[in-house]
Amino acid sequence: MSGPPITGDSVSAIADSVRDLVALGKLRAGDVLPPVRALAAQQGANRNTAGAAYAALAAAGVVETRRRGGTVVRGIVPVSGEGAPVPCAGC
């Protein structure tokens, strides 16, 4: 099964959409995100692209991957004055 080719733009688009949902409070700390295959299907991307988006979000501290627990939203605290969310240091 193949989908559109993996590109930095598509990875960023998926990661940005998850970040936006977190910033808007539609995704909260502890929420489990869809599996990579489901995310890829929802976004019309291939699994590698969806996996790369989750990896980018994990590197940024927005989510964490738990063995047999899926990808989970980490605690997010808004930065006063800037409105951009940042990972909670103690979460």
Tab-separated table of N, CA, C and O in Angstrom:
chain	number	residue	atom	x	y	z
A	1	MET	N	0.850	-1.169	0.000
A	1	MET	CA	0.000	0.000	0.000
A	1	MET	C	0.895	1.230	0.000
A	1	MET	O	1.721	1.409	0.861
A	2	SER	N	0.718	2.076	-0.979
A	2	SER	CA	1.522	3.294	-1.014
A	2	SER	C	0.596	4.483	-1.088
A	2	SER	O	-0.547	4.390	-1.489
A	3	GLY	N	1.135	5.611	-0.666
A	3	GLY	CA	0.374	6.849	-0.696
A	3	GLY	C	1.229	7.908	-1.328
A	3	GLY	O	2.221	7.612	-1.976
A	4	PRO	N	0.880	9.145	-1.101
A	4	PRO	CA	1.699	10.234	-1.614
A	4	PRO	C	3.114	10.145	-1.047
A	4	PRO	O	3.316	9.635	0.049
A	5	PRO	N	4.106	10.620	-1.789
A	5	PRO	CA	5.479	10.546	-1.289
A	5	PRO	C	5.674	11.395	-0.037
A	5	PRO	O	4.990	12.395	0.157
A	6	ILE	N	6.605	10.965	0.794
A	6	ILE	CA	6.910	11.696	2.024
A	6	ILE	C	7.678	12.969	1.669
A	6	ILE	O	8.615	12.942	0.891
A	7	THR	N	7.205	14.077	2.189
A	7	THR	CA	7.894	15.353	1.991
A	7	THR	C	7.908	16.096	3.312
A	7	THR	O	7.075	15.849	4.180
A	8	GLY	N	8.842	17.018	3.457
A	8	GLY	CA	8.900	17.833	4.660
A	8	GLY	C	7.636	18.649	4.849
A	8	GLY	O	7.177	18.857	5.966
A	9	ASP	N	7.054	19.095	3.731
A	9	ASP	CA	5.828	19.896	3.812
A	9	ASP	C	4.666	19.086	4.367
A	9	ASP	O	3.904	19.573	5.197
A	10	SER	N	4.521	17.845	3.910
A	10	SER	CA	3.401	17.039	4.391
A	10	SER	C	3.605	16.628	5.840
A	10	SER	O	2.646	16.584	6.615
A	11	VAL	N	4.832	16.352	6.239
A	11	VAL	CA	5.125	16.042	7.642
A	11	VAL	C	4.777	17.251	8.501
A	11	VAL	O	4.102	17.130	9.536
A	12	SER	N	5.214	18.423	8.085
A	12	SER	CA	4.934	19.652	8.824
A	12	SER	C	3.438	19.930	8.900
A	12	SER	O	2.933	20.357	9.938
A	13	ALA	N	2.720	19.690	7.815
A	13	ALA	CA	1.280	19.944	7.799
A	13	ALA	C	0.559	19.063	8.819
A	13	ALA	O	-0.307	19.537	9.558
A	14	ILE	N	0.925	17.785	8.878
A	14	ILE	CA	0.289	16.881	9.838
A	14	ILE	C	0.668	17.281	11.258
A	14	ILE	O	-0.191	17.378	12.136
A	15	ALA	N	1.947	17.531	11.491
A	15	ALA	CA	2.403	17.928	12.830
A	15	ALA	C	1.742	19.232	13.258
A	15	ALA	O	1.299	19.366	14.406
A	16	ASP	N	1.642	20.184	12.344
A	16	ASP	CA	1.009	21.473	12.664
A	16	ASP	C	-0.466	21.297	13.010
A	16	ASP	O	-0.989	21.967	13.907
A	17	SER	N	-1.154	20.385	12.326
A	17	SER	CA	-2.571	20.185	12.625
A	17	SER	C	-2.753	19.598	14.020
A	17	SER	O	-3.671	19.992	14.748
A	18	VAL	N	-1.854	18.706	14.432
A	18	VAL	CA	-1.929	18.156	15.797
A	18	VAL	C	-1.600	19.258	16.807
A	18	VAL	O	-2.289	19.412	17.819
A	19	ARG	N	-0.554	20.047	16.533
A	19	ARG	CA	-0.203	21.163	17.431
A	19	ARG	C	-1.374	22.128	17.596
A	19	ARG	O	-1.647	22.607	18.688
A	20	ASP	N	-2.057	22.418	16.502
A	20	ASP	CA	-3.201	23.326	16.553
A	20	ASP	C	-4.310	22.766	17.441
A	20	ASP	O	-4.913	23.506	18.226
A	21	LEU	N	-4.573	21.473	17.325
A	21	LEU	CA	-5.603	20.855	18.157
A	21	LEU	C	-5.233	20.918	19.633
A	21	LEU	O	-6.089	21.125	20.490
A	22	VAL	N	-3.955	20.771	19.929
A	22	VAL	CA	-3.492	20.880	21.319
A	22	VAL	C	-3.644	22.325	21.794
A	22	VAL	O	-4.168	22.586	22.878
A	23	ALA	N	-3.210	23.269	20.974
A	23	ALA	CA	-3.270	24.682	21.354
A	23	ALA	C	-4.715	25.143	21.576
A	23	ALA	O	-4.972	25.968	22.450
A	24	LEU	N	-5.644	24.598	20.811
A	24	LEU	CA	-7.054	24.966	20.935
A	24	LEU	C	-7.751	24.215	22.066
A	24	LEU	O	-8.922	24.476	22.353
A	25	GLY	N	-7.045	23.283	22.694
A	25	GLY	CA	-7.633	22.519	23.785
A	25	GLY	C	-8.501	21.361	23.337
A	25	GLY	O	-9.165	20.722	24.144
A	26	LYS	N	-8.505	21.074	22.040
A	26	LYS	CA	-9.288	19.944	21.533
A	26	LYS	C	-8.584	18.622	21.821
A	26	LYS	O	-9.229	17.576	21.827
A	27	LEU	N	-7.281	18.683	22.005
A	27	LEU	CA	-6.501	17.546	22.489
A	27	LEU	C	-5.860	17.984	23.788
A	27	LEU	O	-5.286	19.063	23.863
A	28	ARG	N	-5.980	17.146	24.807
A	28	ARG	CA	-5.452	17.486	26.134
A	28	ARG	C	-4.411	16.473	26.566
A	28	ARG	O	-4.322	15.379	26.014
A	29	ALA	N	-3.648	16.850	27.575
A	29	ALA	CA	-2.628	15.957	28.118
A	29	ALA	C	-3.255	14.610	28.450
A	29	ALA	O	-4.321	14.545	29.058
A	30	GLY	N	-2.608	13.558	27.993
A	30	GLY	CA	-3.082	12.205	28.245
A	30	GLY	C	-3.950	11.629	27.149
A	30	GLY	O	-4.185	10.422	27.118
A	31	ASP	N	-4.433	12.476	26.234
A	31	ASP	CA	-5.232	11.961	25.120
A	31	ASP	C	-4.358	11.089	24.227
A	31	ASP	O	-3.220	11.445	23.911
A	32	VAL	N	-4.908	9.960	23.825
A	32	VAL	CA	-4.193	9.047	22.936
A	32	VAL	C	-4.542	9.412	21.498
A	32	VAL	O	-5.719	9.539	21.141
A	33	LEU	N	-3.516	9.596	20.681
A	33	LEU	CA	-3.717	9.928	19.272
A	33	LEU	C	-3.964	8.650	18.475
A	33	LEU	O	-3.623	7.553	18.931
A	34	PRO	N	-4.524	8.777	17.287
A	34	PRO	CA	-4.773	7.585	16.479
A	34	PRO	C	-3.468	6.879	16.106
A	34	PRO	O	-2.419	7.531	16.012
A	35	PRO	N	-3.534	5.572	15.882
A	35	PRO	CA	-2.340	4.867	15.394
A	35	PRO	C	-1.866	5.470	14.075
A	35	PRO	O	-2.637	6.124	13.358
A	36	VAL	N	-0.613	5.244	13.750
A	36	VAL	CA	-0.014	5.824	12.541
A	36	VAL	C	-0.836	5.484	11.303
A	36	VAL	O	-1.086	6.358	10.467
A	37	ARG	N	-1.257	4.255	11.174
A	37	ARG	CA	-2.032	3.867	9.978
A	37	ARG	C	-3.330	4.656	9.882
A	37	ARG	O	-3.724	5.092	8.806
A	38	ALA	N	-4.010	4.824	11.008
A	38	ALA	CA	-5.271	5.572	11.010
A	38	ALA	C	-5.028	7.044	10.696
A	38	ALA	O	-5.778	7.650	9.931
A	39	LEU	N	-3.979	7.621	11.287
A	39	LEU	CA	-3.650	9.020	11.007
A	39	LEU	C	-3.332	9.202	9.528
A	39	LEU	O	-3.795	10.162	8.896
A	40	ALA	N	-2.561	8.285	8.971
A	40	ALA	CA	-2.210	8.363	7.554
A	40	ALA	C	-3.473	8.329	6.686
A	40	ALA	O	-3.610	9.123	5.746
A	41	ALA	N	-4.394	7.440	7.015
A	41	ALA	CA	-5.637	7.354	6.241
A	41	ALA	C	-6.457	8.633	6.371
A	41	ALA	O	-6.994	9.137	5.378
A	42	GLN	N	-6.534	9.180	7.590
A	42	GLN	CA	-7.299	10.416	7.810
A	42	GLN	C	-6.717	11.578	7.017
A	42	GLN	O	-7.450	12.433	6.521
A	43	GLN	N	-5.385	11.631	6.935
A	43	GLN	CA	-4.707	12.762	6.303
A	43	GLN	C	-4.416	12.534	4.819
A	43	GLN	O	-3.878	13.418	4.164
A	44	GLY	N	-4.708	11.353	4.307
A	44	GLY	CA	-4.416	11.048	2.907
A	44	GLY	C	-2.923	10.968	2.638
A	44	GLY	O	-2.459	11.330	1.563
A	45	ALA	N	-2.185	10.512	3.637
A	45	ALA	CA	-0.729	10.415	3.528
A	45	ALA	C	-0.319	8.949	3.670
A	45	ALA	O	-1.140	8.098	3.991
A	46	ASN	N	0.960	8.665	3.425
A	46	ASN	CA	1.396	7.301	3.675
A	46	ASN	C	1.852	7.157	5.117
A	46	ASN	O	2.007	8.139	5.847
A	47	ARG	N	2.034	5.921	5.547
A	47	ARG	CA	2.385	5.656	6.949
A	47	ARG	C	3.709	6.279	7.345
A	47	ARG	O	3.873	6.729	8.482
A	48	ASN	N	4.673	6.291	6.440
A	48	ASN	CA	5.974	6.886	6.766
A	48	ASN	C	5.843	8.380	7.065
A	48	ASN	O	6.504	8.903	7.961
A	49	THR	N	4.998	9.054	6.319
A	49	THR	CA	4.779	10.486	6.542
A	49	THR	C	4.122	10.722	7.900
A	49	THR	O	4.558	11.586	8.673
A	50	ALA	N	3.095	9.937	8.210
A	50	ALA	CA	2.422	10.073	9.503
A	50	ALA	C	3.381	9.737	10.643
A	50	ALA	O	3.408	10.430	11.666
A	51	GLY	N	4.181	8.705	10.477
A	51	GLY	CA	5.163	8.335	11.496
A	51	GLY	C	6.200	9.423	11.698
A	51	GLY	O	6.596	9.718	12.833
A	52	ALA	N	6.635	10.046	10.603
A	52	ALA	CA	7.607	11.141	10.697
A	52	ALA	C	6.993	12.346	11.407
A	52	ALA	O	7.677	13.045	12.161
A	53	ALA	N	5.702	12.590	11.190
A	53	ALA	CA	5.024	13.696	11.879
A	53	ALA	C	4.979	13.427	13.379
A	53	ALA	O	5.253	14.319	14.191
A	54	TYR	N	4.649	12.193	13.774
A	54	TYR	CA	4.649	11.844	15.195
A	54	TYR	C	6.049	11.960	15.781
A	54	TYR	O	6.217	12.432	16.900
A	55	ALA	N	7.055	11.553	15.023
A	55	ALA	CA	8.442	11.670	15.503
A	55	ALA	C	8.825	13.130	15.711
A	55	ALA	O	9.481	13.482	16.696
A	56	ALA	N	8.397	14.004	14.799
A	56	ALA	CA	8.686	15.432	14.930
A	56	ALA	C	7.979	16.007	16.153
A	56	ALA	O	8.557	16.818	16.900
A	57	LEU	N	6.738	15.593	16.383
A	57	LEU	CA	5.996	16.053	17.558
A	57	LEU	C	6.644	15.544	18.845
A	57	LEU	O	6.710	16.267	19.842
A	58	ALA	N	7.138	14.314	18.831
A	58	ALA	CA	7.818	13.768	20.014
A	58	ALA	C	9.113	14.527	20.280
A	58	ALA	O	9.430	14.858	21.428
A	59	ALA	N	9.859	14.827	19.223
A	59	ALA	CA	11.111	15.575	19.377
A	59	ALA	C	10.851	16.973	19.936
A	59	ALA	O	11.679	17.511	20.672
A	60	ALA	N	9.698	17.538	19.605
A	60	ALA	CA	9.336	18.872	20.094
A	60	ALA	C	8.723	18.817	21.493
A	60	ALA	O	8.446	19.858	22.087
A	61	GLY	N	8.482	17.600	21.999
A	61	GLY	CA	7.929	17.458	23.338
A	61	GLY	C	6.421	17.596	23.415
A	61	GLY	O	5.861	17.694	24.500
A	62	VAL	N	5.751	17.579	22.282
A	62	VAL	CA	4.298	17.733	22.260
A	62	VAL	C	3.618	16.405	22.595
A	62	VAL	O	2.584	16.388	23.252
A	63	VAL	N	4.193	15.320	22.124
A	63	VAL	CA	3.643	13.987	22.380
A	63	VAL	C	4.755	13.072	22.868
A	63	VAL	O	5.933	13.391	22.762
A	64	GLU	N	4.344	11.945	23.388
A	64	GLU	CA	5.304	10.896	23.716
A	64	GLU	C	4.732	9.579	23.220
A	64	GLU	O	3.510	9.398	23.173
A	65	THR	N	5.618	8.695	22.820
A	65	THR	CA	5.202	7.384	22.360
A	65	THR	C	5.414	6.404	23.493
A	65	THR	O	6.507	6.313	24.045
A	66	ARG	N	4.356	5.703	23.834
A	66	ARG	CA	4.414	4.716	24.919
A	66	ARG	C	4.322	3.326	24.318
A	66	ARG	O	3.445	3.055	23.497
A	67	ARG	N	5.220	2.484	24.741
A	67	ARG	CA	5.194	1.115	24.250
A	67	ARG	C	3.846	0.488	24.602
A	67	ARG	O	3.442	0.488	25.756
A	68	ARG	N	3.169	0.002	23.608
A	68	ARG	CA	1.842	-0.601	23.734
A	68	ARG	C	0.792	0.369	24.273
A	68	ARG	O	-0.285	-0.047	24.670
A	69	GLY	N	1.132	1.649	24.304
A	69	GLY	CA	0.175	2.641	24.785
A	69	GLY	C	-0.129	3.692	23.753
A	69	GLY	O	-0.904	4.602	23.989
A	70	GLY	N	0.505	3.596	22.605
A	70	GLY	CA	0.259	4.541	21.532
A	70	GLY	C	0.995	5.858	21.718
A	70	GLY	O	1.907	5.979	22.526
A	71	THR	N	0.584	6.830	20.957
A	71	THR	CA	1.154	8.169	21.018
A	71	THR	C	0.209	9.033	21.833
A	71	THR	O	-0.982	9.115	21.532
A	72	VAL	N	0.753	9.664	22.872
A	72	VAL	CA	-0.048	10.372	23.858
A	72	VAL	C	0.381	11.837	23.926
A	72	VAL	O	1.572	12.143	23.887
A	73	VAL	N	-0.595	12.729	24.056
A	73	VAL	CA	-0.309	14.154	24.202
A	73	VAL	C	0.317	14.396	25.571
A	73	VAL	O	-0.171	13.899	26.582
A	74	ARG	N	1.414	15.139	25.592
A	74	ARG	CA	2.056	15.516	26.850
A	74	ARG	C	1.371	16.754	27.413
A	74	ARG	O	0.627	17.420	26.719
A	75	GLY	N	1.677	17.074	28.660
A	75	GLY	CA	1.143	18.284	29.280
A	75	GLY	C	1.682	19.511	28.576
A	75	GLY	O	2.869	19.597	28.301
A	76	ILE	N	0.823	20.442	28.281
A	76	ILE	CA	1.213	21.661	27.575
A	76	ILE	C	0.811	22.866	28.419
A	76	ILE	O	-0.272	22.924	28.968
A	77	VAL	N	1.706	23.828	28.492
A	77	VAL	CA	1.450	25.064	29.223
A	77	VAL	C	1.641	26.223	28.257
A	77	VAL	O	2.660	26.313	27.583
A	78	PRO	N	0.664	27.145	28.142
A	78	PRO	CA	0.848	28.278	27.233
A	78	PRO	C	1.916	29.232	27.759
A	78	PRO	O	2.076	29.398	28.959
A	79	VAL	N	2.645	29.819	26.850
A	79	VAL	CA	3.650	30.821	27.191
A	79	VAL	C	2.939	32.148	27.317
A	79	VAL	O	2.277	32.585	26.390
A	80	SER	N	3.060	32.798	28.468
A	80	SER	CA	2.363	34.054	28.656
A	80	SER	C	2.875	35.099	27.669
A	80	SER	O	4.078	35.229	27.456
A	81	GLY	N	1.946	35.786	27.052
A	81	GLY	CA	2.291	36.862	26.126
A	81	GLY	C	2.532	36.396	24.704
A	81	GLY	O	2.469	37.182	23.798
A	82	GLU	N	2.834	35.126	24.494
A	82	GLU	CA	3.130	34.676	23.150
A	82	GLU	C	2.030	33.793	22.570
A	82	GLU	O	1.889	33.687	21.370
A	83	GLY	N	1.282	33.130	23.432
A	83	GLY	CA	0.189	32.304	22.967
A	83	GLY	C	0.594	30.959	22.399
A	83	GLY	O	-0.241	30.165	22.071
A	84	ALA	N	1.878	30.702	22.238
A	84	ALA	CA	2.321	29.414	21.701
A	84	ALA	C	2.505	28.421	22.840
A	84	ALA	O	3.046	28.751	23.874
A	85	PRO	N	2.018	27.199	22.646
A	85	PRO	CA	2.183	26.222	23.713
A	85	PRO	C	3.615	25.699	23.780
A	85	PRO	O	4.310	25.653	22.775
A	86	VAL	N	4.036	25.368	24.975
A	86	VAL	CA	5.346	24.735	25.165
A	86	VAL	C	5.147	23.550	26.091
A	86	VAL	O	4.226	23.531	26.905
A	87	PRO	N	6.007	22.536	25.981
A	87	PRO	CA	5.856	21.374	26.858
A	87	PRO	C	6.025	21.755	28.320
A	87	PRO	O	6.834	22.595	28.672
A	88	CYS	N	5.258	21.125	29.162
A	88	CYS	CA	5.364	21.288	30.602
A	88	CYS	C	6.588	20.537	31.083
A	88	CYS	O	6.742	19.361	30.780
A	89	ALA	N	7.463	21.187	31.820
A	89	ALA	CA	8.718	20.577	32.264
A	89	ALA	C	8.502	19.369	33.148
A	89	ALA	O	9.261	18.418	33.106
A	90	GLY	N	7.465	19.360	33.954
A	90	GLY	CA	7.271	18.270	34.892
A	90	GLY	C	6.249	17.246	34.451
A	90	GLY	O	5.857	16.383	35.220
A	91	CYS	N	5.791	17.316	33.210
A	91	CYS	CA	4.723	16.411	32.759
A	91	CYS	C	5.284	15.130	32.191
A	91	CYS	O	6.293	15.045	31.637
